[in-house]
């Protein structure tokens, strides 16, 4: 297949565009979440209006099918209509290990059907009021029809009781039961949030090595991570990867080389003297390291890894630990976030973005382009390859700036369009803080240095934004994803009881 290569050089900056389609890395594990649905009504009505309860059950079925379409496992607890049935249902809900509960307000219900749930459940609770008709047929209206459309009626009562029980509901979705894109989008967001919460709760995040010398903002207490996010932090040794690196699995290495070459472009160097065309040696080392990483992750049953290690000059260990970039980018794109410089907080941020299916690259701020009003965002790896604009590039680097070692570096731009960035910082009291912003990835040349970069534009202007961002005290790393998703991230923060600041809110 012929490739069209366009090169524009100015001040040592270059962009390489390829007409070849980019492959997509498949997810290692399917996303899922356990989502409960309980309908509420009033038992008095069933005796007064024949057939009304059957209508309510059909409304409940319609909502469950809507939730199922978002790729989650649903648990239906039927229709509760008094305090006694609510108490029995509560016990079932507790046994179901849910990540989220939707309370479907199919008609008016007294708050006694909800009080025990609000008091005792620790999972997110979302009230849903989706009426079947856009308006009542006033000229032909009946009490029966009104009760069929009374989804909103008890919402204030339920919300009040939840506050009085010390456990306010997490959200309220109001709209129509069918054909309402706004309501469907809110339901979808909460299903995505549930997937994030599910994976955070069950994740095993590896922590290997040590903080890069003198980076105080990287220091994180693993117990605080487990307490806040629910995941287990598994302390790992570099030797656990080294044993696989030295095992000489030739078939696996050759297969990995073919996979790498099919996924990445390998252009000639442009302007940076520390770069060169990918060498056979660097390809071999990167492939062996990638194979070792995947075997190690399987051995330790990990879902992510934060690491930094240097090892002795000239040792096989240094060769390995300084050449994880290609393998960790492939893993990150497959839903296994890997974070360099030992930044486990950012590994969590990357996992959140990945589970929202918006990417999640390891990133930091690079030079500002005052002419374009943008700032370059990127890093030397790891990166979420599935959000790359075009085919990613591999370059051999004669040295890694600021770090020991040499080898293959990953270079690409993020897809143009909306982006979201998330940094997880630590406050003086030891609690975590989410700092989030929404911006745009815009067209522009990037430096051909073997590192990922993209031009990011933020409102109201780049100077004001960067100052505001830094004033919130973020870690210098952040996770970078595509689309505008600050709303979902703020929902996650609220559920986890984490302060969240959207620097670009209202801009």
CSV table of C-alpha atoms in Angstrom, one decimal:
chain,number,residue,atom,x,y,z
A,1,UNK,CA,0.0,0.0,0.0
A,2,UNK,CA,1.4,3.4,-0.9
A,3,UNK,CA,1.8,6.0,1.8
A,4,UNK,CA,1.5,9.7,1.4
A,5,UNK,CA,4.1,11.5,3.5
A,6,UNK,CA,3.9,15.2,4.1
A,7,UNK,CA,6.8,17.0,5.8
A,8,UNK,CA,6.8,20.6,6.9
A,9,UNK,CA,9.9,21.8,8.6
A,10,UNK,CA,10.4,25.0,10.5
A,11,UNK,CA,12.5,25.6,13.6
A,12,UNK,CA,13.2,21.9,13.8
A,13,UNK,CA,9.5,21.0,14.0
A,14,UNK,CA,8.0,18.4,11.7
A,15,UNK,CA,4.8,16.5,11.1
A,16,UNK,CA,4.5,13.2,9.4
A,17,UNK,CA,1.1,12.2,8.1
A,18,UNK,CA,0.4,8.7,6.8
A,19,UNK,CA,-2.5,7.6,4.5
A,20,UNK,CA,-2.3,4.1,6.0
A,21,UNK,CA,-5.1,3.3,8.5
A,22,UNK,CA,-4.1,3.0,12.1
A,23,UNK,CA,-4.8,-0.4,13.8
A,24,UNK,CA,-6.6,-0.5,17.1
A,25,UNK,CA,-5.3,-2.4,20.2
A,26,UNK,CA,-8.0,-4.8,21.5
A,27,UNK,CA,-9.0,-4.5,25.2
A,28,UNK,CA,-7.5,-7.2,27.4
A,29,UNK,CA,-10.7,-7.5,29.5
A,30,UNK,CA,-14.3,-6.5,28.7
A,31,UNK,CA,-15.7,-3.6,30.6
A,32,UNK,CA,-18.6,-4.4,33.0
A,33,UNK,CA,-20.5,-3.2,36.1
A,34,UNK,CA,-23.2,-4.5,38.3
A,35,UNK,CA,-26.2,-2.1,38.1
A,36,UNK,CA,-29.3,-2.5,40.1
A,37,UNK,CA,-32.8,-1.3,39.1
A,38,UNK,CA,-35.7,-1.0,41.6
A,39,UNK,CA,-39.0,0.5,40.8
A,40,UNK,CA,-41.2,2.3,43.3
A,41,UNK,CA,-44.9,2.8,43.6
A,42,UNK,CA,-47.8,2.8,46.1
A,43,UNK,CA,-49.7,-0.4,46.9
A,44,UNK,CA,-52.9,1.6,47.6
A,45,UNK,CA,-53.2,2.4,43.9
A,46,UNK,CA,-53.3,-1.2,42.7
A,47,UNK,CA,-56.6,-1.8,44.5
A,48,UNK,CA,-58.0,1.4,43.2
A,49,UNK,CA,-57.0,1.2,39.5
A,50,UNK,CA,-57.2,-2.2,37.9
A,51,UNK,CA,-54.2,-2.8,35.5
A,52,UNK,CA,-52.1,0.1,36.8
A,53,UNK,CA,-49.5,-2.1,38.4
A,54,UNK,CA,-49.1,-4.0,35.1
A,55,UNK,CA,-48.4,-0.7,33.3
A,56,UNK,CA,-45.8,0.2,35.9
A,57,UNK,CA,-44.0,-3.2,35.4
A,58,UNK,CA,-43.9,-2.5,31.6
A,59,UNK,CA,-42.4,0.9,32.3
A,60,UNK,CA,-39.8,-0.8,34.5
A,61,UNK,CA,-39.0,-3.3,31.8
A,62,UNK,CA,-38.5,-0.5,29.2
A,63,UNK,CA,-36.0,1.2,31.6
A,64,UNK,CA,-34.1,-2.0,32.3
A,65,UNK,CA,-33.6,-2.7,28.5
A,66,UNK,CA,-32.3,0.9,28.2
A,67,UNK,CA,-29.8,0.3,30.9
A,68,UNK,CA,-28.7,-3.1,29.5
A,69,UNK,CA,-27.9,-1.4,26.2
A,70,UNK,CA,-25.0,0.3,27.9
A,71,UNK,CA,-23.0,-2.9,28.3
A,72,UNK,CA,-23.6,-3.5,32.0
A,73,UNK,CA,-25.0,-6.4,34.0
A,74,UNK,CA,-28.4,-5.5,35.4
A,75,UNK,CA,-30.1,-6.8,38.6
A,76,UNK,CA,-33.8,-6.1,38.6
A,77,UNK,CA,-35.5,-6.0,42.0
A,78,UNK,CA,-39.0,-5.5,40.7
A,79,UNK,CA,-41.5,-3.0,42.1
A,80,UNK,CA,-41.5,-2.1,45.8
A,81,UNK,CA,-44.7,-0.4,47.0
A,82,UNK,CA,-44.5,-0.2,50.8
A,83,UNK,CA,-42.0,-0.1,53.7
A,84,UNK,CA,-42.2,-3.9,54.3
A,85,UNK,CA,-41.4,-4.9,50.7
A,86,UNK,CA,-38.7,-2.2,50.6
A,87,UNK,CA,-36.9,-3.8,53.6
A,88,UNK,CA,-36.9,-7.2,52.0
A,89,UNK,CA,-35.7,-5.8,48.7
A,90,UNK,CA,-32.9,-3.9,50.6
A,91,UNK,CA,-31.5,-7.2,51.8
A,92,UNK,CA,-31.4,-8.5,48.2
A,93,UNK,CA,-29.7,-5.4,47.0
A,94,UNK,CA,-27.0,-5.7,49.6
A,95,UNK,CA,-26.3,-9.3,48.5
A,96,UNK,CA,-25.9,-8.3,44.9
A,97,UNK,CA,-22.6,-6.5,45.1
A,98,UNK,CA,-23.8,-3.6,43.0
A,99,UNK,CA,-21.7,-0.7,41.7
A,100,UNK,CA,-24.8,1.6,41.1
A,101,UNK,CA,-28.5,1.6,41.9
A,102,UNK,CA,-31.1,3.3,39.7
A,103,UNK,CA,-34.4,4.0,41.5
A,104,UNK,CA,-37.1,4.1,38.8
A,105,UNK,CA,-39.8,6.5,39.9
A,106,UNK,CA,-42.5,4.8,37.8
A,107,UNK,CA,-45.3,6.7,39.7
A,108,UNK,CA,-45.8,8.4,43.0
A,109,UNK,CA,-44.5,6.4,46.0
A,110,UNK,CA,-44.2,7.3,49.7
A,111,UNK,CA,-40.7,7.9,51.0
A,112,UNK,CA,-41.0,5.0,53.4
A,113,UNK,CA,-40.2,2.7,50.4
A,114,UNK,CA,-36.9,4.5,50.1
A,115,UNK,CA,-35.8,5.5,53.6
A,116,UNK,CA,-34.0,2.3,54.5
A,117,UNK,CA,-32.2,2.2,51.2
A,118,UNK,CA,-31.0,5.8,51.6
A,119,UNK,CA,-29.9,5.1,55.2
A,120,UNK,CA,-28.0,1.8,54.6
A,121,UNK,CA,-26.7,1.7,51.1
A,122,UNK,CA,-23.1,2.9,50.4
A,123,UNK,CA,-23.3,2.6,46.6
A,124,UNK,CA,-24.2,5.5,44.3
A,125,UNK,CA,-28.0,6.0,44.0
A,126,UNK,CA,-29.6,7.8,41.1
A,127,UNK,CA,-33.3,8.7,41.0
A,128,UNK,CA,-34.9,8.4,37.6
A,129,UNK,CA,-38.1,10.1,36.6
A,130,UNK,CA,-38.9,9.3,33.0
A,131,UNK,CA,-42.5,9.8,32.1
A,132,UNK,CA,-44.0,7.9,29.1
A,133,UNK,CA,-45.8,10.9,27.5
A,134,UNK,CA,-44.4,14.3,26.7
A,135,UNK,CA,-47.6,15.8,28.1
A,136,UNK,CA,-50.9,14.6,29.4
A,137,UNK,CA,-53.8,14.5,26.9
A,138,UNK,CA,-55.6,17.2,29.0
A,139,UNK,CA,-59.0,17.1,27.3
A,140,UNK,CA,-59.2,13.3,27.7
A,141,UNK,CA,-57.1,13.0,30.9
A,142,UNK,CA,-58.0,10.6,33.7
A,143,UNK,CA,-56.5,9.9,37.1
A,144,UNK,CA,-55.2,6.6,35.7
A,145,UNK,CA,-53.3,8.5,33.0
A,146,UNK,CA,-51.9,11.0,35.5
A,147,UNK,CA,-50.6,8.2,37.7
A,148,UNK,CA,-48.9,6.6,34.6
A,149,UNK,CA,-47.1,9.9,34.1
A,150,UNK,CA,-46.4,10.8,37.8
A,151,UNK,CA,-42.7,9.9,37.6
A,152,UNK,CA,-41.6,13.3,39.0
A,153,UNK,CA,-44.2,13.5,41.8
A,154,UNK,CA,-42.2,11.8,44.6
A,155,UNK,CA,-38.7,12.9,43.6
A,156,UNK,CA,-38.6,15.9,46.0
A,157,UNK,CA,-39.8,13.6,48.8
A,158,UNK,CA,-37.2,11.0,48.1
A,159,UNK,CA,-34.4,13.5,47.8
A,160,UNK,CA,-35.4,15.2,51.1
A,161,UNK,CA,-35.5,11.9,53.0
A,162,UNK,CA,-32.1,10.9,51.6
A,163,UNK,CA,-30.6,14.2,52.9
A,164,UNK,CA,-32.3,13.6,56.3
A,165,UNK,CA,-30.8,10.1,56.4
A,166,UNK,CA,-27.3,11.6,55.9
A,167,UNK,CA,-26.9,10.1,52.5
A,168,UNK,CA,-28.0,12.4,49.7
A,169,UNK,CA,-28.8,10.8,46.3
A,170,UNK,CA,-26.0,11.2,43.8
A,171,UNK,CA,-28.1,12.4,40.9
A,172,UNK,CA,-31.6,12.8,39.5
A,173,UNK,CA,-32.4,12.2,35.9
A,174,UNK,CA,-35.6,13.8,34.6
A,175,UNK,CA,-37.0,13.3,31.1
A,176,UNK,CA,-39.0,11.0,28.9
A,177,UNK,CA,-38.9,7.3,29.0
A,178,UNK,CA,-38.3,6.9,25.2
A,179,UNK,CA,-36.8,9.0,22.5
A,180,UNK,CA,-35.1,11.4,24.9
A,181,UNK,CA,-31.4,11.8,24.0
A,182,UNK,CA,-30.6,14.0,26.9
A,183,UNK,CA,-31.9,11.5,29.4
A,184,UNK,CA,-30.3,8.6,27.6
A,185,UNK,CA,-27.0,10.4,27.7
A,186,UNK,CA,-27.3,10.8,31.5
A,187,UNK,CA,-28.1,7.1,31.9
A,188,UNK,CA,-25.1,6.2,29.7
A,189,UNK,CA,-22.8,8.5,31.8
A,190,UNK,CA,-23.8,6.8,35.0
A,191,UNK,CA,-23.3,3.3,33.5
A,192,UNK,CA,-19.8,4.5,32.5
A,193,UNK,CA,-19.2,5.8,36.0
A,194,UNK,CA,-20.3,2.4,37.3
A,195,UNK,CA,-17.7,0.6,35.1
A,196,UNK,CA,-15.0,2.9,36.5
A,197,UNK,CA,-16.1,2.2,40.1
A,198,UNK,CA,-16.3,-1.5,39.4
A,199,UNK,CA,-12.8,-1.8,38.0
A,200,UNK,CA,-11.2,0.5,40.6
A,201,UNK,CA,-12.7,-1.6,43.4
A,202,UNK,CA,-11.4,-4.9,42.0
A,203,UNK,CA,-8.1,-3.6,40.4
A,204,UNK,CA,-4.6,-4.8,41.4
A,205,UNK,CA,-2.3,-2.0,40.6
A,206,UNK,CA,1.4,-2.9,40.6
A,207,UNK,CA,4.0,-0.6,42.1
A,208,UNK,CA,7.6,-1.3,41.2
A,209,UNK,CA,10.8,0.5,41.9
A,210,UNK,CA,11.0,4.0,43.4
A,211,UNK,CA,10.2,7.6,42.8
A,212,UNK,CA,12.5,9.4,40.3
A,213,UNK,CA,15.0,11.3,42.4
A,214,UNK,CA,13.8,14.5,44.0
A,215,UNK,CA,10.2,14.4,42.6
A,216,UNK,CA,8.3,15.2,45.8
A,217,UNK,CA,5.0,15.4,44.0
A,218,UNK,CA,5.2,11.7,43.1
A,219,UNK,CA,5.2,10.4,46.7
A,220,UNK,CA,2.0,8.6,47.4
A,221,UNK,CA,0.9,6.3,50.3
A,222,UNK,CA,-0.3,3.0,48.9
A,223,UNK,CA,-2.7,2.5,51.9
A,224,UNK,CA,-4.3,5.9,51.1
A,225,UNK,CA,-4.8,4.7,47.5
A,226,UNK,CA,-6.5,1.5,48.6
A,227,UNK,CA,-8.6,3.4,51.2
A,228,UNK,CA,-9.8,6.0,48.6
A,229,UNK,CA,-10.2,4.0,45.4
A,230,UNK,CA,-10.7,0.4,46.7
A,231,UNK,CA,-8.0,-1.2,44.6
A,232,UNK,CA,-5.1,-3.3,46.0
A,233,UNK,CA,-1.6,-2.0,45.5
A,234,UNK,CA,0.7,-5.0,44.7
A,235,UNK,CA,4.4,-4.2,45.4
A,236,UNK,CA,6.5,-5.8,42.6
A,237,UNK,CA,10.2,-6.4,42.0
A,238,UNK,CA,11.9,-5.6,38.7
A,239,UNK,CA,13.4,-9.1,38.8
A,240,UNK,CA,9.9,-10.5,38.2
A,241,UNK,CA,10.0,-9.0,34.8
A,242,UNK,CA,13.7,-9.7,34.2
A,243,UNK,CA,13.2,-13.5,34.5
A,244,UNK,CA,10.9,-13.4,31.5
A,245,UNK,CA,13.2,-11.0,29.6
A,246,UNK,CA,16.0,-13.5,30.0
A,247,UNK,CA,13.9,-16.6,29.1
A,248,UNK,CA,14.5,-16.2,25.3
A,249,UNK,CA,11.0,-17.1,24.1
A,250,UNK,CA,12.0,-16.6,20.5
A,251,UNK,CA,8.6,-17.4,19.0
A,252,UNK,CA,6.8,-14.9,21.2
A,253,UNK,CA,9.5,-12.3,20.5
A,254,UNK,CA,9.3,-12.7,16.7
A,255,UNK,CA,5.5,-12.5,16.9
A,256,UNK,CA,5.8,-9.3,18.9
A,257,UNK,CA,8.2,-7.8,16.4
A,258,UNK,CA,5.7,-8.4,13.6
A,259,UNK,CA,3.0,-6.9,15.7
A,260,UNK,CA,5.1,-3.8,16.5
A,261,UNK,CA,6.1,-3.2,12.8
A,262,UNK,CA,2.5,-3.7,11.7
A,263,UNK,CA,1.3,-1.1,14.2
A,264,UNK,CA,4.0,1.6,14.0
A,265,UNK,CA,5.7,3.5,11.3
A,266,UNK,CA,9.5,3.8,11.4
A,267,UNK,CA,10.5,7.0,9.5
A,268,UNK,CA,14.0,8.4,9.0
A,269,UNK,CA,15.2,11.0,11.5
A,270,UNK,CA,14.4,14.7,10.9
A,271,UNK,CA,16.1,17.4,13.0
A,272,UNK,CA,17.0,15.9,16.4
A,273,UNK,CA,20.5,14.5,16.5
A,274,UNK,CA,19.7,12.1,19.3
A,275,UNK,CA,17.1,10.3,17.1
A,276,UNK,CA,17.7,7.8,14.3
A,277,UNK,CA,15.7,5.3,12.3
A,278,UNK,CA,14.5,2.4,14.4
A,279,UNK,CA,17.4,-0.1,14.6
A,280,UNK,CA,17.2,-3.8,14.6
A,281,UNK,CA,18.7,-4.0,18.1
A,282,UNK,CA,16.2,-1.5,19.5
A,283,UNK,CA,13.3,-3.4,17.9
A,284,UNK,CA,14.6,-6.7,19.4
A,285,UNK,CA,15.0,-5.2,22.9
A,286,UNK,CA,11.5,-3.5,22.7
A,287,UNK,CA,9.9,-6.7,21.6
A,288,UNK,CA,11.6,-8.8,24.3
A,289,UNK,CA,10.6,-6.3,26.9
A,290,UNK,CA,7.0,-6.2,25.7
A,291,UNK,CA,6.8,-10.0,25.9
A,292,UNK,CA,8.3,-10.0,29.4
A,293,UNK,CA,5.8,-7.3,30.5
A,294,UNK,CA,2.8,-9.2,29.3
A,295,UNK,CA,4.0,-12.4,31.0
A,296,UNK,CA,4.7,-10.6,34.2
A,297,UNK,CA,1.3,-8.9,34.2
A,298,UNK,CA,-0.4,-12.3,33.8
A,299,UNK,CA,1.8,-13.9,36.5
A,300,UNK,CA,0.9,-11.2,39.1
A,301,UNK,CA,-2.8,-10.9,37.9
A,302,UNK,CA,-2.3,-7.1,37.6
A,303,UNK,CA,-4.6,-4.5,36.0
A,304,UNK,CA,-2.1,-1.7,35.9
A,305,UNK,CA,1.5,-0.8,36.9
A,306,UNK,CA,3.3,2.3,38.1
A,307,UNK,CA,7.1,2.0,38.0
A,308,UNK,CA,10.5,3.6,37.8
A,309,UNK,CA,13.9,1.9,38.1
A,310,UNK,CA,17.3,2.6,36.8
A,311,UNK,CA,19.6,-0.4,37.7
A,312,UNK,CA,23.3,-0.5,37.2
A,313,UNK,CA,24.9,0.8,34.0
A,314,UNK,CA,25.6,-1.9,31.4
A,315,UNK,CA,23.4,-4.5,33.2
A,316,UNK,CA,20.6,-6.5,31.6
A,317,UNK,CA,18.3,-5.0,34.1
A,318,UNK,CA,19.0,-1.5,32.9
A,319,UNK,CA,18.5,-2.6,29.3
A,320,UNK,CA,15.1,-4.0,30.3
A,321,UNK,CA,13.7,-1.3,32.6
A,322,UNK,CA,14.7,1.6,30.2
A,323,UNK,CA,13.0,-0.1,27.2
A,324,UNK,CA,9.5,-0.7,28.5
A,325,UNK,CA,8.0,2.2,26.4
A,326,UNK,CA,6.8,0.2,23.4
A,327,UNK,CA,5.3,-2.6,25.5
A,328,UNK,CA,3.7,-0.3,28.0
A,329,UNK,CA,2.1,1.7,25.3
A,330,UNK,CA,0.6,-1.4,23.8
A,331,UNK,CA,-0.6,-2.5,27.2
A,332,UNK,CA,-2.1,0.9,28.0
A,333,UNK,CA,-4.1,0.9,24.8
A,334,UNK,CA,-5.4,-2.6,25.8
A,335,UNK,CA,-6.8,-1.3,29.1
A,336,UNK,CA,-3.8,-2.0,31.3
A,337,UNK,CA,-2.6,1.5,32.3
A,338,UNK,CA,1.2,1.8,32.8
A,339,UNK,CA,2.6,4.9,34.4
A,340,UNK,CA,6.3,5.9,34.4
A,341,UNK,CA,8.1,7.8,37.2
A,342,UNK,CA,6.3,5.7,39.9
A,343,UNK,CA,3.2,7.9,39.7
A,344,UNK,CA,0.5,5.6,40.9
A,345,UNK,CA,-1.9,8.5,41.3
A,346,UNK,CA,-1.7,9.1,37.5
A,347,UNK,CA,-2.0,5.4,36.9
A,348,UNK,CA,-5.4,5.6,38.6
A,349,UNK,CA,-6.3,8.7,36.5
A,350,UNK,CA,-5.3,6.8,33.3
A,351,UNK,CA,-7.5,3.8,34.4
A,352,UNK,CA,-10.5,6.2,35.0
A,353,UNK,CA,-10.2,7.6,31.5
A,354,UNK,CA,-9.7,4.1,29.9
A,355,UNK,CA,-12.8,2.8,31.7
A,356,UNK,CA,-14.7,5.8,30.4
A,357,UNK,CA,-13.4,4.6,26.9
A,358,UNK,CA,-11.8,8.0,26.2
A,359,UNK,CA,-8.1,6.9,26.2
A,360,UNK,CA,-5.8,7.9,29.0
A,361,UNK,CA,-2.3,8.8,27.9
A,362,UNK,CA,0.5,9.6,30.3
A,363,UNK,CA,1.1,13.4,29.8
A,364,UNK,CA,2.6,16.6,31.1
A,365,UNK,CA,2.9,20.1,29.8
A,366,UNK,CA,5.7,20.9,27.3
A,367,UNK,CA,6.6,24.2,25.7
A,368,UNK,CA,3.9,26.8,25.0
A,369,UNK,CA,3.2,28.0,21.5
A,370,UNK,CA,2.4,31.7,22.0
A,371,UNK,CA,1.8,32.1,18.3
A,372,UNK,CA,-1.0,29.5,18.2
A,373,UNK,CA,-2.2,30.1,21.8
A,374,UNK,CA,-1.6,26.4,22.6
A,375,UNK,CA,0.6,24.3,24.8
A,376,UNK,CA,2.2,21.0,23.8
A,377,UNK,CA,1.0,18.1,26.0
A,378,UNK,CA,2.7,14.7,26.0
A,379,UNK,CA,5.5,12.6,27.5
A,380,UNK,CA,8.1,10.0,26.6
A,381,UNK,CA,5.7,7.2,27.3
A,382,UNK,CA,3.4,5.3,28.1
A,383,UNK,CA,0.6,6.3,25.7
A,384,UNK,CA,-2.9,5.2,24.8
A,385,UNK,CA,-2.3,4.3,21.2
A,386,UNK,CA,-6.0,4.0,20.3
A,387,UNK,CA,-6.4,7.8,20.5
A,388,UNK,CA,-3.5,8.5,18.1
A,389,UNK,CA,-4.1,10.7,15.1
A,390,UNK,CA,-2.8,8.4,12.3
A,391,UNK,CA,-0.2,5.7,12.6
A,392,UNK,CA,2.1,6.0,15.6
A,393,UNK,CA,5.9,6.4,15.0
A,394,UNK,CA,8.8,4.6,16.5
A,395,UNK,CA,12.3,6.3,16.6
A,396,UNK,CA,15.5,5.0,18.1
A,397,UNK,CA,16.8,7.4,20.7
A,398,UNK,CA,20.5,7.5,21.5
A,399,UNK,CA,19.6,8.9,24.9
A,400,UNK,CA,16.5,9.5,27.0
A,401,UNK,CA,16.7,13.1,28.2
A,402,UNK,CA,16.9,13.3,32.0
A,403,UNK,CA,17.0,9.6,32.4
A,404,UNK,CA,19.4,6.8,31.8
A,405,UNK,CA,19.3,4.4,28.9
A,406,UNK,CA,18.5,4.5,25.2
A,407,UNK,CA,16.1,2.7,22.9
A,408,UNK,CA,12.8,2.9,21.0
A,409,UNK,CA,10.6,5.9,21.6
A,410,UNK,CA,6.9,6.3,20.8
A,411,UNK,CA,5.8,9.4,18.9
A,412,UNK,CA,2.3,10.5,17.8
A,413,UNK,CA,-0.3,13.3,18.0
A,414,UNK,CA,-3.6,12.9,19.7
A,415,UNK,CA,-6.7,13.0,17.5
A,416,UNK,CA,-7.9,16.5,16.8
A,417,UNK,CA,-11.0,17.6,18.6
A,418,UNK,CA,-12.3,17.9,22.2
A,419,UNK,CA,-10.0,16.6,25.0
A,420,UNK,CA,-10.1,16.2,28.7
A,421,UNK,CA,-7.2,16.1,31.1
A,422,UNK,CA,-7.2,14.8,34.7
A,423,UNK,CA,-4.5,15.2,37.4
A,424,UNK,CA,-4.8,13.6,40.8
A,425,UNK,CA,-3.0,15.6,43.4
A,426,UNK,CA,-2.5,15.2,47.2
A,427,UNK,CA,-3.5,18.0,49.6
A,428,UNK,CA,-1.7,19.0,52.8
A,429,UNK,CA,-4.2,16.8,54.8
A,430,UNK,CA,-3.2,13.8,52.7
A,431,UNK,CA,-6.5,13.6,50.9
A,432,UNK,CA,-6.6,13.3,47.1
A,433,UNK,CA,-7.9,16.0,44.8
A,434,UNK,CA,-9.1,15.8,41.2
A,435,UNK,CA,-8.1,18.6,38.9
A,436,UNK,CA,-9.8,18.4,35.5
A,437,UNK,CA,-10.0,20.6,32.4
A,438,UNK,CA,-11.6,20.4,29.0
A,439,UNK,CA,-9.9,21.8,25.9
A,440,UNK,CA,-9.2,21.1,22.2
A,441,UNK,CA,-6.5,19.1,20.4
A,442,UNK,CA,-5.7,21.3,17.4
A,443,UNK,CA,-3.7,20.8,14.2
A,444,UNK,CA,-0.1,21.8,14.4
A,445,UNK,CA,3.4,20.4,13.8
A,446,UNK,CA,5.0,18.5,16.7
A,447,UNK,CA,8.8,18.1,17.4
A,448,UNK,CA,10.1,14.8,15.9
A,449,UNK,CA,11.9,13.8,19.1
A,450,UNK,CA,10.5,10.3,19.6
A,451,UNK,CA,8.0,11.6,22.3
A,452,UNK,CA,4.3,12.0,22.0
A,453,UNK,CA,2.9,15.6,21.8
A,454,UNK,CA,-0.2,17.4,20.7
A,455,UNK,CA,-1.2,21.0,20.5
A,456,UNK,CA,-3.8,21.7,23.2
A,457,UNK,CA,-5.9,24.9,23.4
A,458,UNK,CA,-7.8,25.8,26.6
A,459,UNK,CA,-10.1,28.7,27.5
A,460,UNK,CA,-10.1,31.5,28.2
A,461,UNK,CA,-6.5,31.7,26.9
A,462,UNK,CA,-3.4,29.6,27.3
A,463,UNK,CA,-1.7,31.9,29.9
A,464,UNK,CA,-4.7,32.3,32.1
A,465,UNK,CA,-5.5,28.6,31.9
A,466,UNK,CA,-2.0,27.4,32.8
A,467,UNK,CA,-1.8,29.7,35.7
A,468,UNK,CA,-5.2,28.6,37.0
A,469,UNK,CA,-4.3,24.9,36.5
A,470,UNK,CA,-1.0,25.2,38.4
A,471,UNK,CA,-2.6,27.2,41.2
A,472,UNK,CA,-4.8,24.2,42.0
A,473,UNK,CA,-1.7,22.2,43.0
A,474,UNK,CA,-1.8,19.3,40.5
A,475,UNK,CA,0.8,16.6,40.2
A,476,UNK,CA,2.9,17.6,37.1
A,477,UNK,CA,1.6,14.5,35.3
A,478,UNK,CA,-2.0,14.1,34.1
A,479,UNK,CA,-4.1,11.6,32.1
A,480,UNK,CA,-5.1,12.8,28.6
A,481,UNK,CA,-8.3,11.6,26.9
A,482,UNK,CA,-10.4,12.5,24.0
A,483,UNK,CA,-13.9,14.2,24.2
A,484,UNK,CA,-15.3,16.4,26.9
A,485,UNK,CA,-15.9,14.3,30.0
A,486,UNK,CA,-15.4,16.5,33.0
A,487,UNK,CA,-19.0,15.7,34.0
A,488,UNK,CA,-18.4,12.0,34.4
A,489,UNK,CA,-15.1,12.6,36.2
A,490,UNK,CA,-16.9,15.0,38.6
A,491,UNK,CA,-19.5,12.3,39.3
A,492,UNK,CA,-16.8,9.8,40.1
A,493,UNK,CA,-15.1,12.3,42.5
A,494,UNK,CA,-18.4,12.9,44.2
A,495,UNK,CA,-19.1,9.2,44.8
A,496,UNK,CA,-15.5,8.7,46.1
A,497,UNK,CA,-15.8,11.8,48.3
A,498,UNK,CA,-12.9,13.5,46.6
A,499,UNK,CA,-12.6,17.2,46.0
A,500,UNK,CA,-12.8,18.0,42.2
A,501,UNK,CA,-12.0,21.3,40.5
A,502,UNK,CA,-12.9,21.9,36.9
A,503,UNK,CA,-10.4,24.6,35.9
A,504,UNK,CA,-12.3,25.4,32.6
A,505,UNK,CA,-15.8,25.3,34.0
A,506,UNK,CA,-17.8,28.2,32.6
A,507,UNK,CA,-15.0,29.3,30.4
